[in-house]
């Protein structure tokens, strides 16, 4: 069965001058243990989709959300705010773009780790959480966990903070991991390590992933299936291999041609808007 | 040398320079304003010889730099001269009046922090909702009227129409407490007189609230503004994404990083209460240093003016140093600055 089932999801924001529509009926499914990527340019609606799944946007009073977002059989939109908060940090968790700014500068890593672990087990003692955190940091190949737990985020490198965040995100063995352009703020080699690490861990735990990115190269390496989103619509979707072998939609092709080549053919021209981009959705199948 | 110790020495050095500057400035101003201090001191019936001899005694005939030199030498010996107004050494006057003011200012500062910060946190947590609007209206109200206006209003409401509190003074006349520290709340406890302690606290409440109200508004607005900014930070979204309780996010994750920029201003507000206390003390007939300061300025009592200003400047600087140290202690970046990144 699917862990995440999104059907006809609409999102709009009430503004001073009227109403802005951001998502125009998104359909998306993630099976248990499946790694799914949502690819699109900035402002295409990929990050807000993740925030709706987490139940964060539902707390914003200007947001108007309709449609179905079923997580593990329960409709997130129909839940109370308290129940939604109950799922966060336990059944689903998130990895952020810039690990160093996503960790609170006023608290030690150990302190923040304890808070995360107590989401699952509120009565966890300091010593027990320290022991558990040490094990988890060990799993993400952090050399000296005790020192890292006593450190503040600004004392660690970006790559180190990234590993800490991955360990935190998977600490409570969530069913779904949302990864919002993880490592984009880091340099390329660290980013690659990060992705390998996430892939290994989620495969080991059987965690489903919704991977949000604008980087097709990364997506190709990481995801089982891909959804391409453009201006609040899914324009193409399918198994990664099928979609990359035979991109059908004009926007997907433009996006693929926009990946800079190491051979140095210069940056390709991608039009801001094209009528072709608004063509209807193309599906290569592969979803449950 | 640890970072904190270096910071402390640095701030002490700067404070000393500021103090010298302040003393020169007030010294010059006090001598530029018209009127002969010796003539004022001796009164209308004094003859020319008496005035001349007092002028000589006060070094008033020497040049300004020489006069300043005399002044500094005296201060270093702990001698602030005689007050022409009370006819006592200025140090003795200050020792008597300063504790009364500090007692008032400390309580007012405590009230400011104890109410201002939580109100700010509440407003920031519910930003854009009715709690926020309510706090902002209250804050604006308290900020826009000066302390002495609140003093009069509070006195009318809670001492006159609704006599819950005494109208004036520091303690009821029926108690005769031995002055050890000059702080009545401490002295009454030292002699173990609980009733007198109660009376001293009772007398403190209204003037302290009057003095603190604009500070409460200021602290609340500042805390709210800084926290609203912090709420936009990725680490707050992260805390929300992990389902931490909103109250916990507000009190801990959002408040702590916001406290540092607020603290500098709150420290200054606290020190500024010494000055604001002038009129509040006048309204409540509070025998403090501020009231003494007004009296001696009106009488052009040079030594007393210099002494009062010097003490207020020193208090200001001490508060600033304490605030700087608190910030250093709260901010791990400063606390560990000497350890370096690892």
XYZ file of C-alpha atoms in Angstrom:
630
model
C 0.000 0.000 0.000
C 1.108 3.547 -0.471
C 2.609 5.568 2.353
C 1.702 8.848 0.740
C -1.266 9.345 -1.548
C -1.920 12.850 -2.849
C -5.008 13.389 -4.961
C -6.089 16.640 -6.617
C -4.190 18.857 -4.202
C -4.884 22.556 -4.590
C -3.161 25.359 -2.736
C -3.843 29.058 -2.854
C -2.778 32.017 -0.777
C -4.990 34.869 0.241
C -3.127 38.109 -0.350
C -3.987 41.754 0.204
C -4.927 42.131 -3.442
C -6.767 38.862 -3.921
C -5.944 35.231 -4.349
C -2.846 33.511 -5.728
C -3.078 29.892 -6.830
C 0.097 27.893 -6.322
C -0.879 24.258 -6.822
C -3.489 23.294 -9.399
C -4.424 19.724 -8.549
C -1.358 17.630 -7.781
C -1.539 13.809 -7.866
C 1.381 11.940 -6.372
C 1.914 8.508 -4.803
C 4.756 7.022 -2.834
C 4.825 3.298 -2.024
C 6.389 1.885 1.122
C 10.160 1.978 0.789
C 9.995 3.906 -2.464
C 12.231 6.897 -3.244
C 10.308 9.447 -5.244
C 11.654 12.725 -6.584
C 9.675 15.887 -7.212
C 11.613 17.986 -9.680
C 11.012 21.527 -10.790
C 12.383 25.039 -10.875
C 12.154 27.554 -8.034
C 8.576 28.600 -7.447
C 7.120 25.551 -9.161
C 5.402 24.458 -5.933
C 7.642 21.581 -4.885
C 8.614 22.940 -1.473
C 5.068 23.920 -0.512
C 3.947 20.398 -1.400
C 6.396 19.015 1.155
C 5.167 21.513 3.737
C 1.590 20.448 3.187
C 2.552 16.805 3.689
C 4.263 17.807 6.948
C 1.136 19.700 7.963
C 3.033 22.969 8.380
C 1.224 25.020 5.762
C -2.127 24.039 7.240
C -1.207 26.241 10.232
C -0.818 29.286 8.006
C -4.010 31.279 8.021
C -3.583 32.714 4.547
C -3.202 29.275 2.945
C -6.228 27.648 1.292
C -5.712 23.931 0.864
C -8.063 21.404 -0.707
C -7.753 17.850 -1.946
C -6.599 14.639 -0.336
C -3.255 14.057 1.329
C -3.284 10.573 2.788
C -0.361 9.601 4.914
C -0.340 5.935 5.924
C -4.093 5.817 5.380
C -4.986 8.959 7.335
C -6.059 12.212 5.681
C -3.663 14.919 6.850
C -5.978 17.742 5.808
C -8.840 16.369 7.872
C -6.748 15.982 11.029
C -6.572 18.345 13.988
C -3.471 20.501 14.274
C -2.451 18.518 17.336
C -2.669 15.186 15.514
C -0.668 16.529 12.612
C 2.023 17.748 14.995
C 2.012 14.284 16.534
C 3.111 12.758 13.230
C 5.945 15.203 12.703
C 9.300 14.088 14.015
C 7.967 10.608 14.668
C 6.240 9.135 11.586
C 7.677 11.661 9.167
C 10.640 13.962 9.266
C 12.470 16.392 7.084
C 15.992 17.187 5.945
C 16.594 20.826 5.088
C 18.591 22.558 2.413
C 21.211 24.252 4.558
C 22.057 22.098 7.573
C 24.005 24.779 9.428
C 21.185 27.302 9.462
C 18.578 24.622 10.171
C 20.219 23.762 13.475
C 19.601 26.195 16.308
C 22.751 28.228 17.003
C 22.014 28.539 20.725
C 21.858 24.846 21.588
C 24.406 22.059 21.412
C 23.919 19.215 18.943
C 23.399 16.896 21.927
C 20.653 19.116 23.278
C 18.833 19.222 19.966
C 19.253 15.498 19.507
C 17.674 14.814 22.886
C 14.651 16.906 21.911
C 14.246 14.909 18.718
C 14.547 11.546 20.468
C 12.040 12.641 23.111
C 9.453 13.116 20.370
C 9.218 9.323 20.273
C 10.012 8.632 23.902
C 9.169 11.662 26.093
C 10.601 10.102 29.235
C 14.000 9.335 27.731
C 16.757 10.258 30.185
C 19.669 12.506 29.253
C 22.140 9.661 29.572
C 20.033 7.268 27.506
C 19.503 9.842 24.782
C 23.210 10.605 24.747
C 23.977 6.913 24.286
C 21.396 6.545 21.545
C 22.600 9.699 19.762
C 26.162 8.397 19.899
C 25.089 5.209 18.140
C 23.127 7.139 15.529
C 25.996 9.536 14.809
C 28.248 6.524 14.490
C 25.915 5.156 11.804
C 26.320 8.316 9.717
C 30.097 7.900 9.961
C 30.812 10.775 12.329
C 34.262 10.095 13.778
C 34.040 11.476 17.321
C 30.345 11.473 18.314
C 30.944 12.589 21.909
C 32.724 15.744 20.788
C 30.074 16.505 18.152
C 27.259 16.121 20.701
C 28.926 18.726 22.916
C 29.488 21.149 20.042
C 27.379 23.986 18.675
C 26.442 23.918 14.972
C 28.781 26.798 14.140
C 31.711 24.774 15.462
C 31.127 22.026 12.891
C 31.592 21.966 9.145
C 28.603 22.029 6.809
C 29.158 18.401 5.864
C 29.271 17.402 9.512
C 26.050 19.293 10.269
C 24.459 17.592 7.273
C 25.303 14.173 8.735
C 23.935 15.264 12.085
C 20.698 16.320 10.431
C 20.391 13.031 8.555
C 20.946 11.138 11.798
C 18.270 13.268 13.492
C 15.807 12.841 10.647
C 16.094 9.056 10.785
C 16.513 8.785 14.563
C 12.882 7.908 15.229
C 12.648 5.553 12.210
C 9.981 7.544 10.350
C 7.855 5.985 7.619
C 8.408 8.962 5.345
C 11.426 11.190 4.911
C 11.044 14.531 3.164
C 14.275 15.854 1.760
C 14.146 19.456 0.559
C 17.135 19.891 -1.748
C 19.494 18.343 0.774
C 23.050 19.512 0.452
C 22.370 22.228 -2.113
C 24.115 24.645 0.221
C 27.180 22.390 0.390
C 29.903 21.812 -2.151
C 29.418 19.108 -4.758
C 31.588 16.365 -3.291
C 29.959 16.686 0.143
C 26.579 16.720 -1.539
C 27.362 13.437 -3.276
C 28.434 11.827 0.004
C 25.251 13.092 1.594
C 23.051 11.498 -1.035
C 24.836 8.161 -0.838
C 24.473 8.233 2.922
C 20.759 9.005 2.782
C 20.192 6.308 0.167
C 22.000 3.647 2.162
C 20.154 4.487 5.361
C 16.666 4.679 3.896
C 17.173 1.407 2.008
C 18.356 -0.204 5.215
C 15.329 1.075 7.177
C 12.777 0.716 4.398
C 11.910 4.415 4.699
C 9.943 6.065 1.897
C 11.399 9.314 0.594
C 9.964 12.370 -1.069
C 13.003 13.997 -2.566
C 12.649 17.589 -3.696
C 15.176 18.950 -6.115
C 15.842 21.088 -9.150
C 18.921 19.049 -9.996
C 18.193 16.301 -12.519
C 21.602 14.725 -12.232
C 21.101 14.158 -8.533
C 17.580 12.900 -9.043
C 18.694 10.354 -11.617
C 21.176 8.870 -9.149
C 18.804 8.819 -6.227
C 15.174 8.274 -7.140
C 13.151 5.226 -8.179
C 10.478 7.379 -9.699
C 10.265 11.030 -10.750
C 7.526 13.635 -10.907
C 8.264 16.783 -12.876
C 6.362 19.814 -11.598
C 5.899 23.062 -13.476
C 3.895 26.028 -12.204
C 1.836 23.965 -9.801
C 1.062 21.126 -12.209
C 2.671 17.722 -12.578
C 3.680 17.674 -16.219
C 5.370 14.295 -16.479
C 6.015 11.324 -14.260
C 7.397 7.838 -14.443
C 10.156 5.460 -13.376
C 13.492 7.280 -13.405
C 15.024 5.186 -16.190
C 11.996 5.424 -18.463
C 11.623 9.144 -17.979
C 15.274 9.952 -18.554
C 15.471 7.640 -21.565
C 12.471 9.137 -23.228
C 11.351 12.522 -21.900
C 8.072 13.416 -23.582
C 6.959 16.718 -22.192
C 8.458 19.915 -23.566
C 9.263 21.221 -20.084
C 11.044 18.023 -19.032
C 13.170 18.223 -22.158
C 13.986 21.867 -21.518
C 14.890 21.025 -17.933
C 17.176 18.228 -19.091
C 18.891 20.385 -21.655
C 19.492 22.957 -18.924
C 21.879 20.682 -17.031
C 25.366 22.135 -17.558
C 27.740 19.670 -19.237
C 31.276 19.179 -18.123
C 32.312 19.215 -21.806
C 31.549 22.913 -21.802
C 29.002 23.574 -24.522
C 27.940 26.696 -22.627
C 24.699 27.241 -20.799
C 21.715 26.291 -22.921
C 18.896 28.730 -23.480
C 15.732 27.851 -21.622
C 12.763 30.062 -22.324
C 11.062 31.583 -19.273
C 7.651 30.469 -20.464
C 6.612 28.466 -23.438
C 3.160 27.326 -24.477
C 4.522 23.787 -24.801
C 5.318 23.797 -21.097
C 1.636 24.067 -20.327
C 0.776 20.928 -22.287
C -1.144 18.199 -20.391
C 0.472 15.646 -18.113
C 2.321 12.683 -19.545
C 2.642 9.570 -17.434
C 5.039 6.719 -18.007
C 3.193 4.679 -15.390
C 5.020 2.804 -12.709
C 3.011 4.094 -9.755
C 1.046 1.689 -7.605
C 43.304 34.327 29.191
C 39.685 33.349 28.782
C 37.455 35.266 26.396
C 35.178 36.492 29.161
C 38.031 37.884 31.249
C 39.504 39.673 28.252
C 36.083 41.117 27.468
C 35.729 42.320 31.054
C 39.126 44.079 31.063
C 38.389 45.614 27.684
C 35.040 46.992 28.869
C 36.539 48.283 32.123
C 39.179 50.172 30.157
C 36.593 51.725 27.846
C 34.393 52.621 30.807
C 37.263 54.440 32.480
C 37.800 56.573 29.389
C 34.090 57.336 29.211
C 34.098 58.265 32.881
C 36.943 60.753 32.429
C 35.087 62.268 29.478
C 31.842 62.540 31.426
C 33.580 64.147 34.377
C 35.239 66.764 32.139
C 32.014 67.540 30.377
C 29.907 67.946 33.474
C 32.734 69.873 35.150
C 32.828 72.342 32.284
C 29.044 72.661 32.025
C 28.641 73.233 35.741
C 31.101 76.128 35.541
C 29.755 77.670 32.357
C 26.180 78.112 33.542
C 25.795 81.589 35.021
C 25.669 82.338 38.725
C 28.387 82.424 41.403
C 28.251 79.232 43.489
C 29.951 80.936 46.433
C 27.401 83.755 46.449
C 24.505 81.284 46.238
C 25.972 79.209 49.042
C 26.442 82.106 51.405
C 23.038 83.637 50.782
C 21.955 87.236 50.191
C 23.425 88.616 53.435
C 27.056 87.688 52.816
C 29.618 90.442 52.298
C 32.282 90.639 49.604
C 35.125 89.325 51.806
C 33.169 86.253 52.843
C 32.399 85.506 49.211
C 35.993 86.051 48.174
C 37.319 83.746 50.873
C 34.844 80.974 49.950
C 35.743 81.401 46.280
C 39.395 80.924 47.184
C 38.563 77.879 49.306
C 36.669 76.355 46.387
C 39.508 77.174 43.943
C 36.960 79.128 41.892
C 39.497 81.795 40.959
C 41.918 79.353 39.355
C 41.765 78.437 35.643
C 39.404 75.629 34.559
C 42.137 72.996 34.005
C 43.576 73.727 37.446
C 40.114 73.485 38.979
C 39.597 70.168 37.225
C 42.947 68.949 38.504
C 41.901 69.780 42.080
C 38.625 67.971 41.482
C 40.236 64.789 40.158
C 42.763 64.692 42.986
C 39.938 65.005 45.502
C 37.828 62.314 43.836
C 40.743 59.900 43.856
C 41.061 60.444 47.590
C 37.358 59.636 47.914
C 36.486 63.226 48.654
C 33.677 64.735 46.607
C 33.700 67.917 48.670
C 31.017 69.469 50.822
C 27.488 69.988 49.626
C 26.496 73.621 49.979
C 22.853 72.502 50.130
C 22.984 69.925 52.929
C 26.238 71.171 54.499
C 27.519 67.616 54.627
C 30.155 65.765 52.624
C 28.680 64.817 49.246
C 29.821 61.218 49.763
C 27.675 61.070 52.878
C 24.654 62.433 50.977
C 25.145 59.907 48.225
C 25.529 57.076 50.693
C 22.197 58.084 52.158
C 20.206 58.728 48.973
C 21.662 56.264 46.475
C 20.349 53.081 48.155
C 16.802 54.450 48.112
C 17.027 55.055 44.368
C 18.746 51.757 43.645
C 16.107 49.891 45.624
C 13.450 51.527 43.459
C 15.320 51.031 40.196
C 16.177 47.396 40.907
C 12.564 46.506 41.604
C 11.415 48.486 38.556
C 14.003 46.702 36.413
C 12.864 43.358 37.719
C 9.226 44.203 36.946
C 10.224 45.378 33.477
C 11.923 42.081 32.650
C 9.407 39.866 34.451
C 6.467 41.327 32.507
C 8.034 42.792 29.363
C 9.739 39.639 28.110
C 6.782 37.243 28.604
C 4.448 39.746 26.930
C 6.845 39.979 23.996
C 7.072 36.189 23.755
C 3.289 35.880 23.845
C 2.864 38.471 21.092
C 5.526 36.905 18.877
C 4.131 33.404 19.280
C 0.653 34.575 18.287
C 1.892 37.187 15.791
C -0.951 38.641 13.779
C -3.587 37.273 16.153
C -5.545 39.032 18.894
C -2.981 38.310 21.633
C -0.409 40.117 19.533
C -2.662 43.110 18.929
C -3.526 43.330 22.618
C 0.136 43.287 23.688
C 1.040 45.870 21.082
C -1.694 48.226 22.216
C -0.644 47.838 25.852
C 3.010 48.358 24.937
C 2.268 51.449 22.910
C 0.168 52.824 25.746
C 2.876 52.337 28.362
C 5.665 53.624 26.131
C 3.852 56.764 25.089
C 3.389 58.191 28.594
C 6.463 59.033 30.698
C 6.975 57.522 34.123
C 5.869 60.552 36.111
C 2.506 60.609 34.341
C 2.019 56.992 35.354
C 3.191 57.950 38.834
C 0.424 60.528 39.151
C -2.195 58.217 37.620
C -1.253 55.245 39.785
C -1.100 57.394 42.875
C -4.560 58.818 42.193
C -6.073 55.413 41.436
C -4.418 53.120 43.957
C -3.350 55.408 46.767
C -6.035 58.083 46.764
C -9.360 56.811 45.364
C -8.600 53.212 46.228
C -6.200 53.459 49.164
C -4.416 50.138 48.637
C -0.935 51.650 48.813
C 0.715 54.448 50.791
C 0.923 57.814 49.053
C 4.513 58.756 49.812
C 7.743 57.857 51.566
C 9.829 54.720 51.916
C 8.453 53.216 55.111
C 5.848 53.902 57.732
C 6.929 56.428 60.407
C 6.271 54.009 63.220
C 9.375 51.962 62.388
C 12.798 53.157 63.328
C 15.211 50.911 61.497
C 18.949 51.011 61.968
C 20.582 51.870 58.607
C 23.247 49.324 57.797
C 23.120 49.079 54.009
C 20.676 51.886 53.342
C 18.437 49.423 51.497
C 15.362 49.344 53.728
C 14.214 45.979 52.394
C 17.557 44.534 53.509
C 17.973 46.503 56.745
C 14.526 45.509 58.016
C 15.399 41.866 57.415
C 18.773 42.299 59.110
C 17.020 43.360 62.314
C 14.401 40.664 61.755
C 11.481 43.072 61.707
C 9.008 41.462 59.306
C 6.319 44.078 59.767
C 8.781 46.814 58.842
C 9.927 44.799 55.828
C 6.320 44.501 54.715
C 5.873 48.226 55.090
C 9.022 48.975 53.066
C 7.891 46.675 50.236
C 4.392 48.147 50.394
C 5.848 51.621 49.896
C 8.055 50.446 47.035
C 5.386 48.891 44.824
C 3.589 51.885 43.321
C 6.653 53.992 42.484
C 8.430 50.943 41.079
C 5.476 50.102 38.825
C 5.245 53.714 37.677
C 8.931 53.708 36.863
C 8.821 50.339 35.085
C 5.728 50.760 32.888
C 7.371 52.364 29.881
C 10.203 49.856 30.211
C 7.702 46.996 30.126
C 6.277 48.316 26.870
C 9.727 48.845 25.435
C 10.943 45.376 26.432
C 7.782 43.740 25.074
C 8.015 45.532 21.727
C 11.687 44.760 21.374
C 11.307 41.105 22.293
C 8.396 40.732 19.918
C 10.213 42.400 17.022
C 13.356 40.306 17.437
C 11.385 37.104 17.884
C 9.212 37.690 14.832
C 12.437 37.929 12.868
C 13.764 34.751 14.468
C 10.537 32.919 13.571
C 11.530 33.295 9.907
C 14.782 31.385 10.474
C 15.212 27.853 9.079
C 15.902 26.402 12.519
C 12.428 27.402 13.676
C 10.876 25.656 10.691
C 13.025 22.676 11.560
C 11.707 22.708 15.133
C 8.165 22.869 13.746
C 8.936 20.091 11.275
C 9.904 17.926 14.237
C 6.607 18.632 15.933
C 8.008 20.409 18.995
C 5.320 22.103 21.066
C 4.620 25.688 19.934
C 4.978 26.923 23.514
C 8.369 25.274 23.792
C 9.475 26.678 20.455
C 8.426 30.144 21.605
C 10.006 30.026 25.060
C 13.213 28.309 24.065
C 14.031 27.935 20.374
C 12.822 31.344 19.242
C 13.323 33.326 22.448
C 16.934 32.497 23.223
C 18.456 33.678 19.926
C 16.257 36.799 20.091
C 17.274 37.689 23.626
C 20.776 38.817 22.732
C 19.867 41.813 20.567
C 17.079 42.749 23.016
C 19.329 42.580 26.034
C 21.555 45.503 25.045
C 18.594 47.833 24.786
C 16.926 46.485 27.919
C 20.181 47.124 29.789
C 20.215 50.710 28.585
C 16.555 51.135 29.537
C 17.369 49.823 32.959
C 20.189 52.310 33.421
C 18.008 55.100 32.039
C 15.574 54.456 34.882
C 18.054 56.236 37.156
C 17.298 59.401 35.227
C 13.585 58.733 34.852
C 13.456 58.234 38.590
C 13.845 62.021 39.046
C 10.186 62.805 38.512
C 8.795 59.579 39.926
C 10.732 60.260 43.116
C 9.395 63.800 43.131
C 5.791 62.568 42.843
C 6.118 59.946 45.566
C 8.314 62.063 47.868
C 10.890 59.310 47.629
C 14.071 60.394 49.402
C 16.380 59.166 46.643
C 19.392 60.370 44.714
C 17.346 61.661 41.804
C 15.358 64.003 44.017
C 18.623 65.079 45.649
C 20.064 65.681 42.182
C 17.204 68.013 41.249
C 17.525 69.928 44.512
C 21.275 70.487 44.127
C 21.028 71.487 40.463
C 18.441 74.132 41.326
C 20.841 75.499 43.968
C 23.920 75.281 41.717
C 25.593 73.125 44.348
C 28.652 72.278 42.233
C 30.177 69.515 44.331
C 26.867 67.762 44.796
C 26.008 68.025 41.079
C 29.367 66.552 40.093
C 29.054 63.780 42.638
C 25.521 62.868 41.586
C 26.312 62.847 37.883
C 29.461 60.838 38.478
C 27.553 58.208 40.447
C 24.837 57.968 37.813
C 27.467 57.664 35.076
C 29.265 54.936 37.008
C 26.002 53.041 37.536
C 25.266 53.343 33.809
C 28.677 51.948 32.936
C 28.436 49.109 35.450
C 25.051 48.085 34.051
C 26.525 48.153 30.559
C 29.407 45.933 31.573
C 27.024 43.494 33.244
C 24.870 43.403 30.101
C 27.913 42.810 27.907
C 29.002 39.952 30.131
C 25.511 38.449 30.096
C 25.444 38.606 26.310
C 28.851 36.993 26.138
C 27.694 34.298 28.479
C 24.451 33.655 26.578
C 26.023 33.622 23.150
C 28.014 30.441 22.562
C 29.816 32.123 19.677
C 31.382 34.649 22.051
C 31.752 32.189 24.907
C 33.835 29.859 22.773
C 35.535 32.501 20.670
C 38.956 31.694 22.099
C 38.543 27.971 21.591
C 38.126 28.426 17.859
C 36.169 26.361 15.404
C 36.876 22.681 15.373
